[in-house]
XYZ file of C-alpha atoms in Angstrom:
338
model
C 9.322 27.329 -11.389
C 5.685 25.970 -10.196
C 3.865 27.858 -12.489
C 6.647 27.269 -15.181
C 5.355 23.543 -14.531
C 1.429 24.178 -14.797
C 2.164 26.063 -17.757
C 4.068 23.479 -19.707
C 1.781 20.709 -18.403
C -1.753 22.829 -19.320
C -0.392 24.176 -22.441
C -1.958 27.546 -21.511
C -0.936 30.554 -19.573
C -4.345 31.618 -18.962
C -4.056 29.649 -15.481
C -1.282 31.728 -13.921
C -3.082 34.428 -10.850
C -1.816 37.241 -12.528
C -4.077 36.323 -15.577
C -7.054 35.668 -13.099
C -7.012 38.941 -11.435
C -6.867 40.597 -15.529
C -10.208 39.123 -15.554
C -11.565 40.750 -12.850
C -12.026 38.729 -9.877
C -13.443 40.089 -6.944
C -11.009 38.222 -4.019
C -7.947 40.194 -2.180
C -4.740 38.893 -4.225
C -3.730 36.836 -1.019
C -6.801 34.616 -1.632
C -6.658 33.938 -5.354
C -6.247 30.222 -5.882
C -5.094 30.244 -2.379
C -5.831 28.514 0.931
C -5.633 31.336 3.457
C -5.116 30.125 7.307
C -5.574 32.740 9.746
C -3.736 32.334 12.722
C -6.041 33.880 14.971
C -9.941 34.656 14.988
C -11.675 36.646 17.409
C -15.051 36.414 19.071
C -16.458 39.358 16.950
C -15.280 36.761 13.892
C -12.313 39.479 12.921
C -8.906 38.215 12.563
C -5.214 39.001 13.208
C -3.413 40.260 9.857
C -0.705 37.580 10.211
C -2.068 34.794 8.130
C -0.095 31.361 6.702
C -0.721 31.547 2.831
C -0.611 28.018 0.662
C -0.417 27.980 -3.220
C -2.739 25.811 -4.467
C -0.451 25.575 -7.445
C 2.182 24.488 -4.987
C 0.049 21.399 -3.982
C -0.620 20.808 -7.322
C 3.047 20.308 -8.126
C 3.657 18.671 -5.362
C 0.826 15.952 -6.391
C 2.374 15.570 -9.650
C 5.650 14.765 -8.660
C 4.492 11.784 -6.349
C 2.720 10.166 -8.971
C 5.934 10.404 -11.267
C 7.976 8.679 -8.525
C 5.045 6.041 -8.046
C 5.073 5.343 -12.043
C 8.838 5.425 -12.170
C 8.762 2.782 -8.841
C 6.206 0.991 -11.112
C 8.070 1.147 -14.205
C 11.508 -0.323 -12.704
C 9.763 -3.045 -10.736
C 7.253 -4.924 -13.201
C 7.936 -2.791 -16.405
C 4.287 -1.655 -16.777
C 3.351 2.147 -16.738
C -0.148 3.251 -15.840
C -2.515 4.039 -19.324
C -5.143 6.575 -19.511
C -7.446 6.809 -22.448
C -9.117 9.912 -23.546
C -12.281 10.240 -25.521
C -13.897 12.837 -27.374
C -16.561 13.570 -29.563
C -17.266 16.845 -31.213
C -16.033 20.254 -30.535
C -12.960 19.665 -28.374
C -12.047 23.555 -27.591
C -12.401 23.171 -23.954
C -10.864 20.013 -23.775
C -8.225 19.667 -21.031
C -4.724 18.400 -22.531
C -4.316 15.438 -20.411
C -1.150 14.384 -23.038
C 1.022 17.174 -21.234
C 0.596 16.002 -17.255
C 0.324 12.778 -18.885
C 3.445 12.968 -20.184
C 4.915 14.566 -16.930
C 4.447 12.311 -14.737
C 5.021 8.978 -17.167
C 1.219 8.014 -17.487
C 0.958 6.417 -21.122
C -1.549 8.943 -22.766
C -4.592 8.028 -25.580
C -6.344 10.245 -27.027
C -9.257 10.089 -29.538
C -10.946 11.999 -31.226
C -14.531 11.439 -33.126
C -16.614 14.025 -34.773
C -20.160 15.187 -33.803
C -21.805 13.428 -35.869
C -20.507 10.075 -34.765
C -23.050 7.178 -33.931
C -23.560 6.252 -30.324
C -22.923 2.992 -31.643
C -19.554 3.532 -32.760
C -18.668 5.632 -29.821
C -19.968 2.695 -27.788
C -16.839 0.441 -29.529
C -14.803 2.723 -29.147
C -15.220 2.569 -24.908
C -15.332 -1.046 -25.502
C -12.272 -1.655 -26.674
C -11.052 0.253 -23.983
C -12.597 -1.565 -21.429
C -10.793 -4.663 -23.389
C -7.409 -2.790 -23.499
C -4.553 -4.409 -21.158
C -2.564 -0.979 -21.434
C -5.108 1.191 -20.679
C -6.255 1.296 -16.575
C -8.069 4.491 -16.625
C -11.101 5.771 -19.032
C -11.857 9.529 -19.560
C -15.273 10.695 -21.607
C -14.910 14.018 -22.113
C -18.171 15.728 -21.607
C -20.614 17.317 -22.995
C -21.658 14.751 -25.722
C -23.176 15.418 -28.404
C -27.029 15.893 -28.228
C -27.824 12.977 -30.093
C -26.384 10.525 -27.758
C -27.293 9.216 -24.211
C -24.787 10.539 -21.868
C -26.101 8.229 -18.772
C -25.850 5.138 -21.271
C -22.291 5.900 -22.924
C -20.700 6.572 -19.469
C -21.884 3.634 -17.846
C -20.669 1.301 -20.533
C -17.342 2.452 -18.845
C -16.090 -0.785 -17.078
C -16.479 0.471 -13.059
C -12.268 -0.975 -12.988
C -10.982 1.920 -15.557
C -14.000 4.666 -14.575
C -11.156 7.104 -12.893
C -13.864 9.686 -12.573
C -15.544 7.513 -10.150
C -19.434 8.381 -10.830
C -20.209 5.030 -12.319
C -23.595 3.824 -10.424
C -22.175 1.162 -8.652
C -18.709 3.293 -7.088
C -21.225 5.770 -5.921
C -22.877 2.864 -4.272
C -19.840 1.559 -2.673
C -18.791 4.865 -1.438
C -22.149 5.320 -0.104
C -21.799 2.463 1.950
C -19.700 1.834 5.618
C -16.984 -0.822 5.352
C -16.795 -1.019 1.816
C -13.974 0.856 -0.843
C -15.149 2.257 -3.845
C -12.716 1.765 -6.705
C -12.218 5.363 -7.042
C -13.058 9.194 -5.589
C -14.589 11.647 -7.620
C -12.388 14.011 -8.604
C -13.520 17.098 -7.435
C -14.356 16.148 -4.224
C -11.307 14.259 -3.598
C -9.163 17.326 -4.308
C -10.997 18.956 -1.900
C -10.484 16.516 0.933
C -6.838 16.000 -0.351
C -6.504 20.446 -0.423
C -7.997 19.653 3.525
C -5.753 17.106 4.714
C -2.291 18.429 3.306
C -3.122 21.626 5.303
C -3.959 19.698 8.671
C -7.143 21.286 8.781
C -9.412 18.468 11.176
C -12.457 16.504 9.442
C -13.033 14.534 12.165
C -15.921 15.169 14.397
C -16.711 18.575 13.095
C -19.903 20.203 11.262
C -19.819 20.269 7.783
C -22.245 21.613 5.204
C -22.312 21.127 1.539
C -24.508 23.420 -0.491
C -25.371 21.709 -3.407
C -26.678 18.053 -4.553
C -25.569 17.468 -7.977
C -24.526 13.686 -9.020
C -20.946 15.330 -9.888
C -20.196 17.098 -6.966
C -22.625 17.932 -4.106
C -23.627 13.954 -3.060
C -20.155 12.766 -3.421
C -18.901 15.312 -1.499
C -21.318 14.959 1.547
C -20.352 10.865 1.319
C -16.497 11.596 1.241
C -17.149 14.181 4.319
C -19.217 11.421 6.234
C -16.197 8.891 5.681
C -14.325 11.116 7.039
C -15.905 10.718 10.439
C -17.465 14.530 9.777
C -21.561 15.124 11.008
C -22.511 16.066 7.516
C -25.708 18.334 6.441
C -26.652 18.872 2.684
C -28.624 22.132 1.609
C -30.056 22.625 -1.361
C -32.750 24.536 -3.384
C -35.701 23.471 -1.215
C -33.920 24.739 2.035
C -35.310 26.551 4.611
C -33.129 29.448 5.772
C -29.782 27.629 5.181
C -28.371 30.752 6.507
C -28.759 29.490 10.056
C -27.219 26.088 9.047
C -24.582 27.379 7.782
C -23.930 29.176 10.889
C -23.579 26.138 12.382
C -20.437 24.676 10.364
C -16.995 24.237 11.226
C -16.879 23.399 7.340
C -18.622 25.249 4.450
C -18.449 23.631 0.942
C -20.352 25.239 -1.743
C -20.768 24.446 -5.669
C -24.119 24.937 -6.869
C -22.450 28.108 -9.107
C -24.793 31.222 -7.840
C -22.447 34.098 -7.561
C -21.689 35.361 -3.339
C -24.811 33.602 -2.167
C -23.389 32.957 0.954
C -22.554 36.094 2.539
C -20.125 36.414 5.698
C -23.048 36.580 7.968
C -23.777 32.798 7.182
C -20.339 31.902 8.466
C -19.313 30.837 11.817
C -16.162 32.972 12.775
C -13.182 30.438 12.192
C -15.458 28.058 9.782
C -12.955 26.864 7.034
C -14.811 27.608 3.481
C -14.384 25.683 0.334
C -15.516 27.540 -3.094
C -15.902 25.171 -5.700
C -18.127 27.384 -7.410
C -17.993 29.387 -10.521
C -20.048 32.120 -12.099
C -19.229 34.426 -14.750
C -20.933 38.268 -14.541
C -20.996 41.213 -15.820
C -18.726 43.750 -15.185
C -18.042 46.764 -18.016
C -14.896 47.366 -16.489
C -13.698 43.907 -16.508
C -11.761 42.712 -19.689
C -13.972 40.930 -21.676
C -17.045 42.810 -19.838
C -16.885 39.739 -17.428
C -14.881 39.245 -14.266
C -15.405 35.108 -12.298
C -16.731 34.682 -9.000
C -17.423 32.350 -6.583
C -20.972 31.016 -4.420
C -18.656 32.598 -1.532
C -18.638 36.605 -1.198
C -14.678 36.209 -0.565
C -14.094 39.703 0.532
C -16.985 39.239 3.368
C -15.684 35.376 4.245
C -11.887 36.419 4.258
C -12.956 38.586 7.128
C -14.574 35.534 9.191
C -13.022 32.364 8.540
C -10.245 30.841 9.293
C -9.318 29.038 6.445
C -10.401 29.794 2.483
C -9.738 27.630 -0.558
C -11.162 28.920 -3.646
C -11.657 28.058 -7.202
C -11.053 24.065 -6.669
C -11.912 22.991 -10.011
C -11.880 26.545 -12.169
C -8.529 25.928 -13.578
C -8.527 22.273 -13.448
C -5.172 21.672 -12.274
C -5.894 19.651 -9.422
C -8.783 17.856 -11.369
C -6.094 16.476 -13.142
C -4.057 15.809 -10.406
C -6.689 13.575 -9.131
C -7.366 11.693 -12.566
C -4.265 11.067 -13.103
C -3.772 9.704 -9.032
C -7.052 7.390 -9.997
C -5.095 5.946 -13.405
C -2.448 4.999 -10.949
C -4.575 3.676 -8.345
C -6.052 1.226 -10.721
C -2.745 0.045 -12.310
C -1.633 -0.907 -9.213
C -4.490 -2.630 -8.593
C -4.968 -4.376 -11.746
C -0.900 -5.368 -11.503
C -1.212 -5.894 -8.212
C 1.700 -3.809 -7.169
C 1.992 -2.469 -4.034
C-alpha cells in the first residue's frame, strides 16, 4: 500500500526498490532505501545477522499523513489551507510533481511555468507577486535557472516568511546562531535529522562528522547537528587524512557525491552512517551501462556500523516531505494557529 502511495503521489514508478536494484546498485537488498539497525556490534566491528530493518518509504508515508491531519485540523478550525507556489523556468523534465503530494495531503498547489527565454525581470514579478500572495505561505524555485539569469539574486528576492527551502541568507544566519529560530530547515538536512530521531538513534553528546561544505547541504547540516547538542567536525577537500576523523565519529554524514570514498576502514564499529550522496558510473552490465552509488562503500559499511540510511535525497520523497512540513509550518505561523 506504501509504495502504492509514493507512486500515486510521484507520478512515477521509477522510485519503487525493485526498480533501483534494475539499475544496478551496489548495496545488499536489506539496505536499499533502508535504515539498517544492527542489534549487536562486536569489538572486531562485525555484527550479529539479526538486524531491525526501517523503510524509508514507510517514514515517508508516515510524514505525509501527519501533515494531512494538521491541514485538515487547520482547515476545520479557521478555514484556511496551507499554499505552496511552484516556479519554473525552462526545461521542466526533472521537475518534481509537487501537485500530487500536494494534493495528498490538502496543501493548495501553484504551479508555473515560464520558458527559457524568459527575462529575469519578469521572473522577478512573478516571485513578487508571490511574496504579495495571502494564499500562498510557501515559495519553491525550481532549480537550475536558466544561464542567463542570476540564481543568487532571483532566490533571494524570495520573502525569508514563504522561503520553505530555508537557504535564504538571513535563515542560514538565524540557524547559525544559539537562542534564535530560523523560519525554516533545509530540507535535506532536516530529513536527515527527522530519518535520526524517528529511529531513536541519540544526537546528543556524540561525534559527528559531515563530509562536505556546500551552501545546500554540508553547512546546514553541521549547524542542525550542533543544535542538536552533537560535537560537530566538517571535512572537506582541503582535509588532511579525514580517514582518521572519521574514525572518530559516532555519526558519519556524507554528500559531496564521490562514489565509496569512504571505505569501512574509516568507520568506527557501531558509527551510524548517513549517505546523502549520489554518483552515477559505469557499469556495462548495468541497464543503461550505469548502476547509482553512494560516497559510502555500503557493502564495506554494512559490515561495521550500526545503523545505515542511504540515498536521503535520490528519490526525493522525503525532500518533499519536508517542503511540504515547511508550507505548513509557515501557515501556521502566518495564521497564527497553533
Amino acid at each position: 500500500m506504501e509504495a502504492n502511495i509514493m507512486r500515486s503521489l510521484m507520478g512515477c514508478t521509477s522510485f519503487t526498490p525493485s526498480v533501483l536494484i534494475q539499475k544496478g546498485a551496489i548495496i545488499p537488498r536489506r539496505c536499499i532505501r533502508h535504515l539498517c539497525l544492527r542489534t549487536a556490534v562486536s569489538a572486531h566491528g562485525s555484527s550479529s545477522d539479526a538486524a531491525m530493518v526501517i523503510d524509508k518509504q514507510k517514514v515517508a508515508v508516515d510524514i505525509l499523513h501527519e501533515i494531512r491531519t494538521e491541514v485538515s485540523r487547520m482547515k476545520e478550525s479557521i478555514g484556511m489551507v496551507p499554499g505552496l507556489a511552484v516556479l519554473h523556468v525552462g526545461d521542466t523534465k526533472l521537475s518534481t510533481p509537487y501537485w500530487a503530494a500536494c494534493g495528498f495531503v490538502g496543501i493548495r498547489s501553484f504551479e508555473v511555468h515560464l520558458a527559457e527565454d524568459t527575462t529575469e525581470e519578469k521572473t522577478l514579478e512573478c516571485v513578487s507577486s508571490f511574496n504579495d500572495d495571502p494564499c500562498v505561505h510557501g515559495i519553491l524555485v525550481e532549480l537550475p535557472l536558466p544561464t542567463h539569469m542570476d540564481e543568487h539574486k532571483i532566490l533571494n528576492a524570495v520573502s525569508i516568511e514563504k522561503d520553505i527551502k530555508g537557504f535564504h541568507p538571513l535563515n542560514i544566519g538565524l540557524l547559525a546562531m544559539r537562542g534564535r529560530e530560523p523560519f525554516f530547515l533545509p530540507q535535506t538536512p532536516k530529513a536527515c535529522i527527522e530519518l535520526l530521531h524517528r529511529n531513536n538513534i541519540e544526537i546528543k553528546g556524540k561525534r559527528a562528522v559531515v563530509i562536505g561544505r556546500s551552501n545546500t547541504f554540508g553547512m546546514p547540516a553541521a549547524l542542525l547537528l550542533q543544535r542538536e547538542d552533537a560535537t560537530v567536525t566538517i571535512i572537506h577537500s582541503k582535509t588532511k587524512n579525514p580517514q582518521d576523523i572519521t574514525r572518530q565519529a559516532d555519526i558519519i554524514i556524507s554528500a559531496v557525491g564521490k562514489p565509496n570514498m569512504v571505505r569501512g576502514s574509516w568507520i568506527k564499529p557501531g558509527a551510524v552512517i548517513v549517505d546523502v550522496g549520489i554518483s552515477f558510473v559505469r557499469d556495462r552490465n548495468a541497464p543503461g551501462g550505469f548502476r547509482w552509488v553512494g560516497d559510502i562503500c555500503y557493502e564495506e559499511a554494512c559490515e561495521v556500523a550500526s545503523a545505515f540510511i542511504t540515498d536521503v535525497g535520490g528519490d526525493g520523497l522525503l525532500e518533499s516531505d519536508m517542503l511540504l512540513s515547511n508550507t505548513l509550518t509557515s501557515a501556521k505561523r502566518i495564521h497564527n494557529f497553533l
